[in-house]
Each structure stands twice: as structure tokens, then as C-alpha cells.
Short mmCIF file of C-alpha atoms in Angstrom, two decimals:
data_model
loop_
_atom_site.label_atom_id
_atom_site.label_comp_id
_atom_site.label_asym_id
_atom_site.label_seq_id
_atom_site.Cartn_x
_atom_site.Cartn_y
_atom_site.Cartn_z
CA MET A 1 -14.82 -8.44 12.34
CA ILE A 2 -13.53 -5.32 14.05
CA ASP A 3 -15.96 -2.42 14.33
CA THR A 4 -14.02 -0.04 12.10
CA TYR A 5 -15.72 3.09 13.45
CA GLN A 6 -14.86 2.12 17.03
CA PHE A 7 -11.29 1.27 16.08
CA GLY A 8 -10.92 4.51 14.15
CA ARG A 9 -12.14 6.56 17.08
CA ALA A 10 -9.65 4.74 19.31
CA LEU A 11 -6.84 5.73 16.92
CA THR A 12 -7.80 9.38 17.04
CA SER A 13 -8.22 9.30 20.81
CA LEU A 14 -4.60 8.16 21.03
CA GLY A 15 -3.59 11.15 18.93
CA TYR A 16 -3.27 9.56 15.48
CA ASP A 17 -4.87 12.20 13.28
CA THR A 18 -2.73 12.01 10.12
CA PHE A 19 -2.58 8.99 7.84
CA SER A 20 -0.81 8.27 4.56
CA GLY A 21 -0.79 5.23 2.34
CA VAL A 22 -1.59 3.38 -0.84
CA PRO A 23 -4.89 1.44 -0.96
CA CYS A 24 -5.31 -2.31 -0.57
CA SER A 25 -8.61 -4.20 -0.71
CA PHE A 26 -7.91 -5.82 2.69
CA LEU A 27 -7.52 -2.36 4.23
CA LYS A 28 -10.12 -0.47 2.23
CA HIS A 29 -12.59 0.02 5.10
CA LEU A 30 -9.98 1.41 7.49
CA ILE A 31 -8.67 3.60 4.67
CA ASN A 32 -12.21 4.75 3.89
CA TYR A 33 -12.60 5.72 7.54
CA THR A 34 -9.38 7.75 7.59
CA VAL A 35 -10.14 9.41 4.25
CA SER A 36 -13.63 10.37 5.43
CA HIS A 37 -12.98 11.28 9.07
CA CYS A 38 -9.26 12.14 9.47
CA THR A 39 -6.43 13.74 7.52
CA TYR A 40 -5.43 11.23 4.85
CA ILE A 41 -2.59 11.91 2.39
CA GLN A 42 -2.76 9.75 -0.73
CA ALA A 43 0.87 8.87 -1.40
CA ALA A 44 2.24 7.96 -4.83
CA ASN A 45 3.89 4.85 -3.41
CA GLU A 46 4.45 3.15 -0.07
CA GLY A 47 7.95 4.54 0.44
CA ASP A 48 6.55 8.02 0.02
CA ALA A 49 3.81 7.19 2.52
CA VAL A 50 6.43 6.34 5.15
CA ALA A 51 8.29 9.56 4.37
CA VAL A 52 5.09 11.63 4.62
CA ALA A 53 4.36 10.06 8.01
CA ALA A 54 7.93 10.77 9.15
CA GLY A 55 7.57 14.41 8.17
CA SER A 56 4.30 14.59 10.07
CA VAL A 57 6.05 13.24 13.17
CA LEU A 58 8.82 15.83 12.76
CA GLY A 59 6.04 18.43 12.79
CA GLY A 60 4.74 17.17 16.11
CA LYS A 61 1.94 14.88 14.90
CA LYS A 62 1.28 11.21 15.55
CA SER A 63 1.02 9.55 12.17
CA ALA A 64 0.26 6.13 10.70
CA THR A 65 0.70 4.44 7.33
CA LEU A 66 -1.47 1.89 5.53
CA MET A 67 -0.25 -0.36 2.72
CA GLN A 68 -0.34 -3.73 1.00
CA ASN A 69 2.43 -6.19 1.85
CA SER A 70 3.70 -6.09 -1.75
CA GLY A 71 4.22 -2.36 -1.16
CA LEU A 72 6.12 -3.07 2.03
CA THR A 73 9.07 -3.91 -0.21
CA ASN A 74 8.86 -0.31 -1.51
CA ALA A 75 8.72 1.03 2.05
CA LEU A 76 11.79 -0.82 3.32
CA SER A 77 14.21 1.85 2.10
CA PRO A 78 12.85 4.70 4.28
CA LEU A 79 12.03 2.31 7.12
CA THR A 80 15.65 1.16 7.31
CA SER A 81 17.49 4.32 6.27
CA LEU A 82 15.18 7.06 7.62
CA ASN A 83 13.01 5.87 10.50
CA TYR A 84 15.62 3.56 12.05
CA PRO A 85 18.69 5.84 12.20
CA PHE A 86 16.69 8.93 13.14
CA GLN A 87 14.52 6.97 15.58
CA ILE A 88 11.35 8.37 14.00
CA PRO A 89 8.39 6.38 15.37
CA LEU A 90 5.73 4.92 13.12
CA LEU A 91 2.48 3.02 13.46
CA GLY A 92 1.75 0.94 10.37
CA PHE A 93 -0.95 -1.32 8.98
CA VAL A 94 0.07 -3.85 6.32
CA SER A 95 -2.25 -6.33 4.65
CA LEU A 96 -1.47 -10.04 4.48
CA ARG A 97 -2.14 -10.70 0.82
CA GLY A 98 -1.06 -14.20 -0.19
CA GLU A 99 -1.74 -15.78 3.19
CA GLU A 100 -1.26 -19.54 3.05
CA GLY A 101 -4.57 -21.34 2.54
CA ILE A 102 -6.34 -18.23 1.20
CA SER A 103 -7.12 -17.98 -2.52
CA ASP A 104 -5.41 -14.87 -3.88
CA ALA A 105 -3.77 -13.47 -7.00
CA PRO A 106 -0.44 -15.16 -7.85
CA GLN A 107 1.71 -12.07 -7.37
CA HIS A 108 1.07 -12.20 -3.62
CA GLU A 109 2.43 -15.70 -2.96
CA LEU A 110 6.01 -14.75 -2.08
CA THR A 111 5.24 -11.58 -0.09
CA GLY A 112 2.57 -13.53 1.79
CA ARG A 113 5.28 -15.88 3.04
CA LYS A 114 7.84 -13.13 3.67
CA THR A 115 5.79 -10.36 5.31
CA GLN A 116 7.11 -11.06 8.80
CA ALA A 117 10.68 -11.35 7.48
CA MET A 118 10.44 -7.95 5.80
CA LEU A 119 9.23 -6.33 9.00
CA GLU A 120 12.12 -7.94 10.84
CA VAL A 121 14.55 -6.45 8.30
CA ALA A 122 13.21 -3.04 9.34
CA ASP A 123 13.66 -3.95 13.02
CA ALA A 124 9.93 -3.34 13.44
CA HIS A 125 7.71 -4.71 16.17
CA TYR A 126 4.62 -6.40 14.74
CA ALA A 127 1.49 -8.35 15.61
CA TYR A 128 -1.44 -9.91 13.76
CA LEU A 129 -4.43 -7.70 14.51
CA SER A 130 -7.24 -9.64 16.17
CA ARG A 131 -10.68 -9.69 14.55
CA SER A 132 -12.18 -9.14 18.01
CA THR A 133 -12.79 -5.44 18.57
CA GLU A 134 -12.04 -5.68 22.29
CA GLU A 135 -8.77 -7.53 21.74
CA ALA A 136 -7.78 -5.25 18.85
CA LEU A 137 -8.24 -2.15 21.03
CA ALA A 138 -5.98 -3.67 23.68
CA GLN A 139 -3.39 -4.46 21.00
CA LEU A 140 -3.58 -0.87 19.75
CA LYS A 141 -2.80 0.51 23.20
CA ALA A 142 0.22 -1.79 23.49
CA ALA A 143 1.44 -0.77 20.02
CA ASP A 144 1.09 2.89 20.95
CA GLN A 145 3.50 2.34 23.84
CA VAL A 146 6.11 1.10 21.34
CA VAL A 147 5.53 4.17 19.16
CA GLN A 148 5.80 6.51 22.14
CA ASN A 149 9.23 4.98 22.79
CA ASN A 150 10.32 5.93 19.24
CA GLY A 151 9.74 2.44 17.87
CA ILE A 152 8.17 1.12 14.66
CA PHE A 153 5.09 -1.06 15.08
CA PHE A 154 3.13 -2.72 12.28
CA PHE A 155 -0.17 -4.55 12.49
CA ILE A 156 -0.50 -7.36 9.96
CA ILE A 157 -4.06 -7.40 8.65
CA ARG A 158 -5.75 -10.54 7.42
CA LYS A 159 -8.65 -10.61 4.97
CA ASP A 160 -12.07 -9.56 6.34
CA THR A 161 -10.69 -7.94 9.49
CA PHE A 162 -12.55 -4.61 9.31
CA SER A 163 -16.28 -3.99 9.09
CA SER A 164 -17.67 -2.06 6.12
CA VAL A 165 -17.24 1.72 5.90
CA ASP A 166 -18.55 3.73 2.96
CA LEU A 167 -16.20 6.22 1.36
CA LEU A 168 -17.58 9.75 1.69
CA PRO A 169 -17.17 12.13 -1.27
CA VAL A 170 -13.69 13.64 -1.37
CA ARG A 171 -13.08 17.18 -2.51
CA GLN A 172 -10.60 17.14 -5.36
CA ARG A 173 -8.29 20.01 -6.20
CA THR A 174 -8.82 21.84 -9.46
CA GLY A 175 -6.43 23.97 -11.44
CA ILE A 176 -4.37 22.01 -13.93
CA SER A 177 -7.41 19.81 -14.45
CA GLU A 178 -9.46 22.80 -15.62
CA LYS A 179 -6.84 23.67 -18.25
CA ARG A 180 -6.77 20.04 -19.34
CA LEU A 181 -10.54 19.84 -19.64
CA GLU A 182 -10.61 22.82 -22.04
CA ASN A 183 -9.15 20.55 -24.73
CA GLU A 184 -11.25 17.47 -24.04
CA GLU A 185 -14.18 16.30 -26.07
CA PRO A 186 -17.61 16.90 -24.54
CA GLY A 187 -19.94 14.02 -23.75
CA VAL A 188 -20.12 10.95 -21.56
CA LEU A 189 -16.80 9.26 -20.91
CA PRO A 190 -16.46 5.70 -22.20
CA SER A 191 -15.93 2.70 -19.95
CA ARG A 192 -12.47 1.19 -19.63
CA PHE A 193 -13.88 -2.06 -21.03
CA ALA A 194 -15.03 -0.27 -24.20
CA VAL A 195 -11.65 1.44 -24.53
CA LEU A 196 -9.78 -1.86 -24.17
CA ARG A 197 -12.08 -3.55 -26.66
CA THR A 198 -11.34 -0.77 -29.16
CA ILE A 199 -7.59 -1.07 -28.60
CA SER A 200 -7.70 -4.86 -28.97
CA THR A 201 -9.02 -4.50 -32.51
CA PHE A 202 -5.71 -2.90 -33.47
CA SER A 203 -3.69 -5.90 -32.34
CA SER A 204 -2.10 -7.81 -35.20
CA GLN A 205 0.73 -10.25 -35.86
CA ASP A 206 3.30 -7.51 -35.30
CA THR A 207 1.69 -5.97 -32.17
CA LEU A 208 2.59 -6.78 -28.56
CA VAL A 209 0.25 -5.55 -25.81
CA LEU A 210 1.23 -5.24 -22.15
CA SER A 211 -1.44 -4.40 -19.56
CA CYS A 212 -0.89 -3.10 -16.04
CA THR A 213 -1.86 -4.94 -12.89
CA GLY A 214 -5.44 -4.92 -11.61
CA LYS A 215 -8.74 -4.60 -13.42
CA THR A 216 -7.10 -3.48 -16.68
CA SER A 217 -5.45 -6.88 -17.21
CA ARG A 218 -8.56 -8.74 -16.11
CA GLU A 219 -10.80 -6.80 -18.50
CA LEU A 220 -8.39 -7.29 -21.39
CA PHE A 221 -8.30 -11.02 -20.67
CA ASN A 222 -12.11 -11.17 -20.64
CA ILE A 223 -12.33 -9.28 -23.94
CA GLU A 224 -9.91 -11.59 -25.75
CA ASP A 225 -7.27 -13.90 -24.35
CA ALA A 226 -4.55 -13.65 -26.95
CA ALA A 227 -0.96 -14.88 -27.10
CA ASN A 228 0.30 -11.35 -27.81
CA ASN A 229 -1.19 -10.06 -24.51
CA PHE A 230 1.07 -9.87 -21.46
CA TYR A 231 -1.13 -9.56 -18.36
CA MET A 232 1.15 -8.00 -15.77
CA VAL A 233 0.47 -8.86 -12.13
CA GLY A 234 1.98 -6.98 -9.22
CA SER A 235 4.93 -4.64 -9.93
CA MET A 236 2.56 -1.65 -10.01
CA GLY A 237 3.84 1.22 -12.12
CA CYS A 238 6.34 -0.86 -14.12
CA VAL A 239 4.40 -1.63 -17.30
CA SER A 240 5.82 1.21 -19.42
CA SER A 241 9.36 0.31 -18.34
CA ILE A 242 8.79 -3.32 -19.34
CA ALA A 243 7.39 -2.03 -22.63
CA LEU A 244 10.44 0.19 -23.13
CA GLY A 245 12.81 -2.74 -22.79
CA LEU A 246 10.66 -4.82 -25.12
CA ALA A 247 10.33 -2.07 -27.74
CA LEU A 248 14.10 -1.52 -27.81
CA ALA A 249 14.73 -5.27 -28.07
CA ARG A 250 12.18 -5.78 -30.85
CA PRO A 251 12.09 -2.68 -33.11
CA ASP A 252 10.27 -4.79 -35.72
CA LYS A 253 7.19 -5.05 -33.46
CA LYS A 254 4.61 -2.46 -32.40
CA VAL A 255 4.42 -2.31 -28.60
CA ILE A 256 1.41 -0.96 -26.70
CA ALA A 257 1.65 -0.36 -22.93
CA LEU A 258 -1.74 -0.12 -21.19
CA ASP A 259 -1.19 1.89 -18.01
CA GLY A 260 -3.36 3.37 -15.26
CA ASP A 261 -3.40 6.78 -13.61
CA GLY A 262 -2.44 5.50 -10.16
CA ALA A 263 0.28 3.30 -11.64
CA VAL A 264 1.88 6.14 -13.62
CA ILE A 265 1.78 8.41 -10.57
CA MET A 266 3.56 5.70 -8.56
CA ARG A 267 6.61 5.75 -10.86
CA LEU A 268 6.60 9.09 -12.67
CA GLY A 269 10.36 8.91 -13.14
CA SER A 270 9.88 6.24 -15.80
CA LEU A 271 8.50 8.93 -18.14
CA THR A 272 11.93 10.57 -18.29
CA THR A 273 13.66 7.31 -19.22
CA ASN A 274 11.02 6.41 -21.81
CA ALA A 275 11.41 9.84 -23.41
CA PHE A 276 15.21 9.73 -23.49
CA TYR A 277 15.34 6.44 -25.41
CA ALA A 278 12.13 7.21 -27.33
CA PRO A 279 11.53 4.07 -29.42
CA ASN A 280 9.25 4.87 -32.33
CA ASN A 281 7.40 1.59 -31.91
CA LEU A 282 6.08 2.29 -28.37
CA LEU A 283 2.58 3.61 -27.66
CA HIS A 284 2.02 4.42 -23.97
CA ILE A 285 -1.71 4.61 -23.18
CA VAL A 286 -2.72 5.99 -19.77
CA ILE A 287 -6.29 4.92 -18.95
CA ASP A 288 -7.41 7.36 -16.27
CA ASN A 289 -10.52 6.76 -14.16
CA GLY A 290 -9.31 8.83 -11.21
CA ALA A 291 -9.50 5.90 -8.80
CA TYR A 292 -7.75 2.86 -7.41
CA ASP A 293 -10.42 0.63 -8.89
CA SER A 294 -9.16 -2.72 -7.62
CA THR A 295 -9.04 -1.69 -3.96
CA GLY A 296 -12.42 -0.05 -3.39
CA GLY A 297 -12.41 3.01 -5.62
CA GLN A 298 -10.41 5.40 -3.44
CA PRO A 299 -9.49 8.49 -5.47
CA THR A 300 -6.08 9.04 -7.03
CA VAL A 301 -4.74 12.57 -7.46
CA SER A 302 -5.09 12.38 -11.25
CA ASP A 303 -7.72 15.14 -11.37
CA ASN A 304 -4.84 17.54 -10.78
CA VAL A 305 -2.43 15.94 -13.25
CA ASP A 306 -1.87 16.90 -16.88
CA PHE A 307 -0.46 13.62 -18.18
CA PRO A 308 0.22 14.82 -21.76
CA GLY A 309 1.84 17.95 -20.32
CA LEU A 310 4.06 15.83 -18.08
CA ALA A 311 5.05 13.62 -21.00
CA ASN A 312 5.83 16.64 -23.15
CA ALA A 313 7.96 18.14 -20.38
CA CYS A 314 9.87 14.86 -20.09
CA GLY A 315 10.55 14.82 -23.83
CA TYR A 316 7.97 12.47 -25.36
CA PRO A 317 7.88 13.28 -29.10
CA ALA A 318 4.07 13.15 -28.99
CA ALA A 319 1.53 13.33 -26.18
CA THR A 320 -2.18 13.95 -26.46
CA GLY A 321 -5.61 12.95 -25.17
CA ALA A 322 -8.47 10.89 -26.57
CA HIS A 323 -11.60 10.87 -24.45
CA THR A 324 -14.17 9.39 -26.82
CA LEU A 325 -14.04 6.08 -28.66
CA GLU A 326 -14.09 7.94 -31.99
CA SER A 327 -11.07 10.07 -31.12
CA LEU A 328 -9.31 7.01 -29.70
CA VAL A 329 -9.68 5.23 -33.04
CA GLY A 330 -8.29 8.28 -34.80
CA ARG A 331 -5.27 8.48 -32.50
CA LEU A 332 -4.53 4.77 -32.89
CA GLU A 333 -4.73 5.01 -36.68
CA GLN A 334 -2.44 8.06 -36.61
CA TRP A 335 0.16 6.20 -34.54
CA VAL A 336 0.08 3.22 -36.91
CA ARG A 337 0.59 5.57 -39.88
CA THR A 338 3.29 7.66 -38.18
CA PRO A 339 4.88 5.61 -35.42
CA ARG A 340 6.81 7.47 -32.74
CA LEU A 341 6.91 7.31 -28.97
CA THR A 342 3.51 8.62 -27.96
CA LEU A 343 1.66 9.05 -24.69
CA LEU A 344 -2.10 8.83 -25.15
CA HIS A 345 -4.22 9.92 -22.20
CA VAL A 346 -7.71 8.38 -22.15
CA ARG A 347 -10.17 9.39 -19.44
CA VAL A 348 -12.82 6.76 -18.63
CA GLN A 349 -15.64 6.18 -16.19
CA LYS A 350 -15.00 4.71 -12.78
CA GLY A 351 -15.88 1.06 -12.21
CA ALA A 352 -15.21 -2.24 -13.91
CA ALA A 353 -17.13 -4.78 -15.95
CA PRO A 354 -19.00 -7.30 -13.74
CA ASN A 355 -17.98 -10.92 -13.09
CA LEU A 356 -14.42 -10.54 -14.33
CA GLN A 357 -12.33 -13.70 -14.46
CA ARG A 358 -8.62 -13.64 -13.73
CA PRO A 359 -6.26 -14.90 -16.47
CA SER A 360 -6.55 -18.69 -16.47
CA LEU A 361 -2.86 -19.39 -17.10
CA PRO A 362 -0.24 -18.97 -14.37
CA PRO A 363 2.11 -16.01 -14.95
CA TYR A 364 5.07 -18.08 -16.16
CA ARG A 365 2.86 -19.73 -18.81
CA ILE A 366 1.66 -16.30 -19.96
CA LYS A 367 5.33 -15.29 -20.27
CA GLU A 368 6.23 -18.37 -22.30
CA ARG A 369 3.27 -17.93 -24.65
CA PHE A 370 4.01 -14.22 -25.06
CA MET A 371 7.70 -14.83 -25.80
CA ALA A 372 6.82 -17.48 -28.39
CA PHE A 373 4.50 -15.00 -30.11
CA ALA A 374 7.10 -12.21 -29.95
CA ALA A 375 9.76 -14.50 -31.45
CA GLN A 376 7.76 -14.89 -34.65
CA GLY A 377 9.36 -12.98 -37.49
CA ARG A 378 12.56 -12.24 -35.54
CA ARG A 379 15.13 -10.60 -37.77
#
């Protein structure tokens, strides 16, 4: 493995002092280093990370981005239409999820095979970063020469490339969060597992549940693998949009979208579309633990976000919080009695249940089973 501290110091010695990105488990130790020892800007999505880095360069800084290869698809727009025509240099680090021969989640299979091709679309120089610290430092110097000549250079990062780095405490902003907390119930926050178990008890023959990618889907699967559960993989931030399409197509069903704070932040624009069409049968639950739980627990910016306030501003007919299991039950019962598009914000503890298994069926089988369940009782 690379000595992450030594590699990080080499980055800063070359002038890279500003970093922006979206976490990935393969990159978590390098991200932890930049969060703890440099200026790190937590972007909402990978395209925004590239734009933030470009702005930093325009301000005279040397900047780098860090992202998962699935997010590279999101970054291609600014890479091809911003960095390339304006000749704005960029140093990037992209993980190789879905590498052939490595066991990984199914959503990474295609991007694992196409990572190099995507970088070539962006006319980017690239190299696989060596796991030898000495060789990696030499590669970094060569990459910096490309950047100094206004080029784009990405390192492709394989699993277990960087040595362990603990994430130091990060100071979070306060302001909106203080106003939000005034209306929250006192006491210890529940776990996400307990929240999902409570929600699963409300599933019935006319309820369809969609869960966002990451630990949320895995915990729901471990609580109860049911045909009316759609365990989304990849496509981070899209679960409420999928749920919107489903709710409009099947007004005879109750549709529950289980979302996460980082996922909602990634695609905030979906709130406006949800609110405009406003199906009464859609319940949008944002489970907020303030962290990217699946990639090492790096903080999101949710401590400064008023999710119900955002939903209200976008036009959701109802938006509120439920931060104890008792209030969650009450809100669920209220929605069943008086269905209307509702955003329910649920704050939970950080962390996940131990020894979580991934869904045992491949994604296309989950789709087929889910569609068969949804077809029951079609009018």
C-alpha cells in the first residue's frame, strides 16, 4: 500500500492545497487525509466537484478532485464542456470499482469496464496509481507536469491502494440547523435499522417500498426481504424520481421512497419536480445520519440543511420531521389516513448494523419480482 501521509505531503508540496469530491470507499483514506489536513470541499455531486476545482484554479490555486468511477459519468459534462474548451487543468483521482476479478456490488460492473473509455472521452491523460509509495510519488510528479501544461490527468485507484488514515473531527456549520433543532424531539436518536424496521411494519399488499443505494437497502434487505421492496443500487440521488414515476403510474398503490441525506443533496432539483406533480400516494422519507455511511463516514453538509423547509419551499403539500420511533409511527399513521405527497425527515445515529448481507438476487431479478408484485390488483 501507499503511505497515505507521505503521498498527501507530496501533493501539498507540489501546491495542491484544495480538494473537492464525493466519497468512495476505495478513496476514503486519501479523502480522510485531505479533509483532516487540507482544504476539502464536500461537493453535492461529482460534476460539481469538477466545477469547484475549476473555480479554484481560476482563483490561482492548484486543485484536485476525488470520486468514484460511477460518478465519473456525472463529471463528464464539465470535463468536456468546461475544462477542455477553457483549458482549465485538473488533477483527479477516480476509483476502479467493478474491476474484473474483484468481488464488488453489481452496479459497478459496467463502469469498471468503461473507466478508461470515459477518461478518453474527456481527452484526459490517465494512469493506474502504483501501490508502491516510491513509484506513486514518481507518477505524481509526472502527472503534475501534465497539469502545469493545462492538461487533465486522472489516477485510477484500485482497491487497497492507500494506507489507513483516521478522519479527524470536522467542524460543522450551524445556523439553519439550530432553527431546525428547536422543533425536534429531545432524547437519543434512533438507529437507521430501527427506523427501517418500523417502516417495514407499514408495508402491505398495496404498498411499494423503494430504498436508496448503500447501507439503507442492505439494512432493509436484512430486516425483511420482501417482493414489494425495490433495493436500488447505484444511481445515487434518483430514488425519489423513480418513486415519482411509479406513484404516477400506479395511483392505486402507496409508494414509499427511502432516501438519504447525501443522496437528496446530490439531486436537490428532484424536489421541485416531485412537488409540481405531487402524487397523493407518495411518501418521501429522508433518513439523515449526517454522513456518507457506506464510504467511511465522511460528513455530509446536512447539519446545515432544513429538509422540510426545502420541501415546503419547493411546494410539497406536507413536510415535517420525526426523530423518535414514536413520532415516526404517528407520522406514518397520519399519512395512511390522509395521503398526500409528504416529505418526512428522520434524523438517526451514524453507523450501520453489523454483518450486513447484500441482496441475494441480482438486480434484474429484484426488478422482475417487484414488477410482478406491483401488477397485482392493477385496475
